[in-house]
XYZ file of C-alpha atoms in Angstrom:
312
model
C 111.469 80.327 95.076
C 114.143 81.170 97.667
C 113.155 79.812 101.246
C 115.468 81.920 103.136
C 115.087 85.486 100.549
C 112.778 88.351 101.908
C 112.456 91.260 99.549
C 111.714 94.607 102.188
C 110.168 97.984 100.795
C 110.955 101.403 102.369
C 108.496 103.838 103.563
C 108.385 107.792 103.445
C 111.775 109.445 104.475
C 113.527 107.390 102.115
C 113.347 109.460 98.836
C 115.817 112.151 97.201
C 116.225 114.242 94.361
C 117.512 111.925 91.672
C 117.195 108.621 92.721
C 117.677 105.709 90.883
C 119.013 107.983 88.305
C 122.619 105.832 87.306
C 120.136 102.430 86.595
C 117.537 104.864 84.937
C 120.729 105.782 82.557
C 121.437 102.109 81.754
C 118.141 100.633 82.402
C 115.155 101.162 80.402
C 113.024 99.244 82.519
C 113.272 101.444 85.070
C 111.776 104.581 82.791
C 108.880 102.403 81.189
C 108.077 101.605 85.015
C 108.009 105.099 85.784
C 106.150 106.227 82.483
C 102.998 103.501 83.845
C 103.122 105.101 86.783
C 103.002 108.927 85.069
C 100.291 107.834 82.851
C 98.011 106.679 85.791
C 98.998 109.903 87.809
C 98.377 112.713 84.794
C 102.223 114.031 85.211
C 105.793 112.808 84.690
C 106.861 111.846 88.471
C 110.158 110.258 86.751
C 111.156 114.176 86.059
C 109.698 114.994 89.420
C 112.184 112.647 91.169
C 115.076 113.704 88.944
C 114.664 117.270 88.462
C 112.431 118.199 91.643
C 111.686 120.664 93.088
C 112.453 119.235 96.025
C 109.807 120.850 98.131
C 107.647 119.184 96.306
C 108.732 115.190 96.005
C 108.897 115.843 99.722
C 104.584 116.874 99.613
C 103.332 113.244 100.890
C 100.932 112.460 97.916
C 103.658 113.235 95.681
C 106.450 111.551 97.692
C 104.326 108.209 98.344
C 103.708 107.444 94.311
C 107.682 108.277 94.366
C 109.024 105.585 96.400
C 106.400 102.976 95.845
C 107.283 103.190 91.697
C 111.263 103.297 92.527
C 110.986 100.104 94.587
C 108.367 98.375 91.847
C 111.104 99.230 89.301
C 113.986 97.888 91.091
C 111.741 94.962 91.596
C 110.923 94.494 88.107
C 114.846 94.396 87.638
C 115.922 92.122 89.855
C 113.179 90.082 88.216
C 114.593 90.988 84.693
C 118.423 90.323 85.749
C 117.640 86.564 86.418
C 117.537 87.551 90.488
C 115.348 84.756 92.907
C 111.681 84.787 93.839
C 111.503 85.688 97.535
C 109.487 83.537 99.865
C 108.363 86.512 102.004
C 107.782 90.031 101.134
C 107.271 93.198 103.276
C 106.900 96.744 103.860
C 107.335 99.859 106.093
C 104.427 101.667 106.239
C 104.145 102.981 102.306
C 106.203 100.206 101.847
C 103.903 97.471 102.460
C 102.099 99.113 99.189
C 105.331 98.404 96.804
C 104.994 94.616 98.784
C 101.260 94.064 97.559
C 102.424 95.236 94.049
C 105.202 93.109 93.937
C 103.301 89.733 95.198
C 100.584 90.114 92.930
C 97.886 91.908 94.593
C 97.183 94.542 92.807
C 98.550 96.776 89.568
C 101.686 99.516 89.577
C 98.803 101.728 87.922
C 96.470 101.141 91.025
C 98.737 101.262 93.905
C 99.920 104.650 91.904
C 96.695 106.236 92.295
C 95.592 104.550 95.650
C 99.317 105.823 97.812
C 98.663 109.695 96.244
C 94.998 109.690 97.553
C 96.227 108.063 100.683
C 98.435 110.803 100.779
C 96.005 113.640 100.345
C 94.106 112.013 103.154
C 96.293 111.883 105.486
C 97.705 115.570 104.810
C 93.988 117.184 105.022
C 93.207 115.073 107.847
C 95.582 117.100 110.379
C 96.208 120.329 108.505
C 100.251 121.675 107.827
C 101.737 122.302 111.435
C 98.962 120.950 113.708
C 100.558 117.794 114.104
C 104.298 116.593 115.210
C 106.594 113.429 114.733
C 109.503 112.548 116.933
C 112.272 109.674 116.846
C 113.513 108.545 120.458
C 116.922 107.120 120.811
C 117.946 104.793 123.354
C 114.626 104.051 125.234
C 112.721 101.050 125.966
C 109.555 100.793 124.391
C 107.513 100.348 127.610
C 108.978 103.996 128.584
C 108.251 105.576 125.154
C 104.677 104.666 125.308
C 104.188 105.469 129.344
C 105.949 108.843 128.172
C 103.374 109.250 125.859
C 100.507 108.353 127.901
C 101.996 110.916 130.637
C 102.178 113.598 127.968
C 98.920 113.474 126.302
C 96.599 115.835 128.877
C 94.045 114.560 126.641
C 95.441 114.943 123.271
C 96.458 112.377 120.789
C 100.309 111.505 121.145
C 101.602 107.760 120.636
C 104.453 105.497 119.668
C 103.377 104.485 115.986
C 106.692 103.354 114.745
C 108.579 100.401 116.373
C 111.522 100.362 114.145
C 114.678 98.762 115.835
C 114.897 98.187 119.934
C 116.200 101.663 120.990
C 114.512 103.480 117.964
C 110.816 104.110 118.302
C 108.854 107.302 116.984
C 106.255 108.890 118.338
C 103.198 110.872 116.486
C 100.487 112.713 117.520
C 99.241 116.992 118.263
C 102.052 119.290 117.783
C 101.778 120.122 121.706
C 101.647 116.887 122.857
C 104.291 115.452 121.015
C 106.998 117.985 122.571
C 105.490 117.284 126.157
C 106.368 113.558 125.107
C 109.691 114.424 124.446
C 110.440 116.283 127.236
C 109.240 113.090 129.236
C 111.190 110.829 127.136
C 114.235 113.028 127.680
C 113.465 112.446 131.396
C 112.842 108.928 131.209
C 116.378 108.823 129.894
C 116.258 108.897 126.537
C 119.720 109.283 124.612
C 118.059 111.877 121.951
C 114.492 113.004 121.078
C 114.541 114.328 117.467
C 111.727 116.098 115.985
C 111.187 114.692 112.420
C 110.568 117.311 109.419
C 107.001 115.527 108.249
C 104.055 117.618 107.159
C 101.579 114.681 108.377
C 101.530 113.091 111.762
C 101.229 109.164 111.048
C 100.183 106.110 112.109
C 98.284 107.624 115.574
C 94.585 108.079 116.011
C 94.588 111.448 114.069
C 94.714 109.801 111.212
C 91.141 107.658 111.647
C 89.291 110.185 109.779
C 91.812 109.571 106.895
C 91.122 106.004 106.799
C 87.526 106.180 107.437
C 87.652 108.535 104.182
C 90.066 105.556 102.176
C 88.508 102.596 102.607
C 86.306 103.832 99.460
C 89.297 104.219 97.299
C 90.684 100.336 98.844
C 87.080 99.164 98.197
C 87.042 100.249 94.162
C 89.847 98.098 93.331
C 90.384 94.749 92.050
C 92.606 93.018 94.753
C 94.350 89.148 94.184
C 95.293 87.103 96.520
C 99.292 87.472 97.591
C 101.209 85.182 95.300
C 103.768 85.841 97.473
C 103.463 85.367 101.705
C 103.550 88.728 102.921
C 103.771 89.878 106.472
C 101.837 92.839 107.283
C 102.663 95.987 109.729
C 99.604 96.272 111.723
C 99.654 92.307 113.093
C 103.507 91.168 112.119
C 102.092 88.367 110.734
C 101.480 86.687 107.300
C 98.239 87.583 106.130
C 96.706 85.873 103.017
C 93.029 86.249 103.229
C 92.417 89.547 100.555
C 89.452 91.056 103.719
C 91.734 90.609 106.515
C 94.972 92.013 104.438
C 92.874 95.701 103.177
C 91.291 95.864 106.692
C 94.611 96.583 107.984
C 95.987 98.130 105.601
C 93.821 100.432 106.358
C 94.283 100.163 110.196
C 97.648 101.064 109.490
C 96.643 104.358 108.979
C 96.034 104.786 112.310
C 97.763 101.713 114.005
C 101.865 101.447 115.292
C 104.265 99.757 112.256
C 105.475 96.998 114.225
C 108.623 96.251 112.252
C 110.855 94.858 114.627
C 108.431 92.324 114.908
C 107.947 91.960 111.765
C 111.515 91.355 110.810
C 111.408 88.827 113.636
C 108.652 87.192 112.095
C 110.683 86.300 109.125
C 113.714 85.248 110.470
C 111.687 83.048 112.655
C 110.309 81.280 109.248
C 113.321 81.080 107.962
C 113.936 84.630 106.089
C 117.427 85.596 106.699
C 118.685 87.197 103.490
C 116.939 90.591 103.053
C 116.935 92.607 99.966
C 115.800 96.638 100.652
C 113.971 96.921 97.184
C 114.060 100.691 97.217
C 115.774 104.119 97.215
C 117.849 104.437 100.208
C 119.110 102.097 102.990
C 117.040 102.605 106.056
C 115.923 99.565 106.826
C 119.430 97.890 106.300
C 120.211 99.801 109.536
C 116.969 98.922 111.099
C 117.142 95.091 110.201
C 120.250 94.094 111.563
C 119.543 95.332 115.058
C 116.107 93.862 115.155
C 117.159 89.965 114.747
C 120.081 87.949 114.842
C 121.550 86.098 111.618
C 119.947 87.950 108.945
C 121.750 90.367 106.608
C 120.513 93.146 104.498
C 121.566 94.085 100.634
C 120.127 97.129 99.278
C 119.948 96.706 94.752
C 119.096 100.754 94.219
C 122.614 101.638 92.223
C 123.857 99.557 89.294
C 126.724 98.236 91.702
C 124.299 97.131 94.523
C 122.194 95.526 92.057
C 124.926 93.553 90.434
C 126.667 92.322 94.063
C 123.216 91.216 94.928
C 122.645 89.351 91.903
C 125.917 87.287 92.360
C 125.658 86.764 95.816
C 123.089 84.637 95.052
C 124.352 82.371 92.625
């Protein structure tokens, strides 16, 4: 095991049509990954993510079995290329999913089937266009959530995601969230951006959602992390298997505190960071959130290679 290697999972935002495709050309690890995955679903998600439509990978119960099984396959490569067990692992929101499958805690098959009911949750739980998501540029936090406060008029609108100083997003009731804007935009704010989600998440509308999942987290069979993993909701290691799927399913509802989460592992010593996933959002995000730790992403044949020998 690696001391200073964190492996970090992406969250929803990070998928497109045909991901992963080049390694799923040269890899068959990758398509047996995604064929346990189709077989606990009932349909072929690896033709899904290749062949679209692309309306639908974007639907969240579809798009959240997606990403996790992309980032568990790159995982199992890295694994299968000879590549270093990390000492921490971690995920944005989704992500921390792909994390618990990765340390140990529970099967691909499982998490499968748990992320697309989490998904149908959260989507009936605020139906299409009642809710809103914003990212806003340039702002402290303390303004972003006194915006929010300022804009709520007694509807739900908070800062859920704290993903890099100067990036945070807000969530909440369509309404609501464009009043926060506006007072973000006053506040000073370099850009408010309304985000093009179906599902506002991570506020307090999404309670009912988790009050509805912690069935579905209850039915499985959970192991301990075999692997320290640092968990959204407290930014902190969590090992104790109660403490880790009551937030889990807090994070429904609660902020994603990733920058201090990132912070947390370069504190313990984390500072090379592998983004086991499709995409590179959170190399962007890292590298602003703490100083001397660097970022590889392993999702093209390339990538995966470099990785592999910078390690040696």
């Amino acid at each position: 095991m690696s001391a200073s290697l964190a492996f970090v999972f992406p969250g929803q935002g990070s998928q497109s049509l045909r991901m992963l495709a080049d390694l799923g050309a040269q890899q068959p690890l990758v398509l047996e990954t995604f064929k346990e995955a189709s077989e606990s679903l009932g349909y072929d998600l690896w033709a899904l993510t290749q062949d679209g439509p692309a309306e639908l990978l974007n639907q969240t119960d579809k798009t959240q079995p997606a990403i996790l099984t992309a980032s568990i396959a790159l995982w199992r490569l890295w694994q299968a290329e000879g590549g270093g067990v990390p000492a921490f692992v971690a995920g944005h929101s989704l992500g921390e999913y792909s994390a618990l499958v990765a340390a140990g805690s529970l099967s691909l098959a499982d998490a499968a089937r748990l992320v697309e009911r989490r998904g149908q949750l959260m989507q009936e739980a605020v139906p299409a266009g009642q809710g809103g998501m914003a990212a806003i540029l340039g702002l402290e936090d303390a303004d972003v959530i006194a915006a929010c406060a300022e804009a709520a008029q007694g509807e739900v609108v908070s800062a859920v995601n704290f993903n890099s100083p100067g990036q945070v997003v807000i969530a909440g009731a369509k309404a609501a969230v464009e009043r926060a804007i506006e007072a973000c935009k006053a506040k000073g704010a370099k850009r408010a951006l309304p985000l093009p989600v179906s599902v506002p998440s991570h506020c307090a509308l999404m309670k009912p959602a988790a009050k509805r999942f912690a069935e579905s987290v209850q039915a499985i069979d959970w192991q301990a992390p075999r692997i320290a993993l640092v968990q959204n909701v407290s930014a902190q290691v969590v090992t104790d298997l109660d403490t880790l799927k009551r937030d889990l399913l807090a994070q429904l509802y609660m902020p994603v505190r990733w920058v201090e989460s990132i912070q947390c592992l370069a504190a313990k010593g984390a500072t090379r960071l592998v983004e086991c996933g499709p995409g590179t959002v959170l190399a962007g995000l890292n590298k602003r959130c703490a100083d001397g730790i660097s970022t590889v992403g392993i999702n093209t044949p390339d990538a995966l290679a470099a990785a592999l020998a910078a390690q040696a």
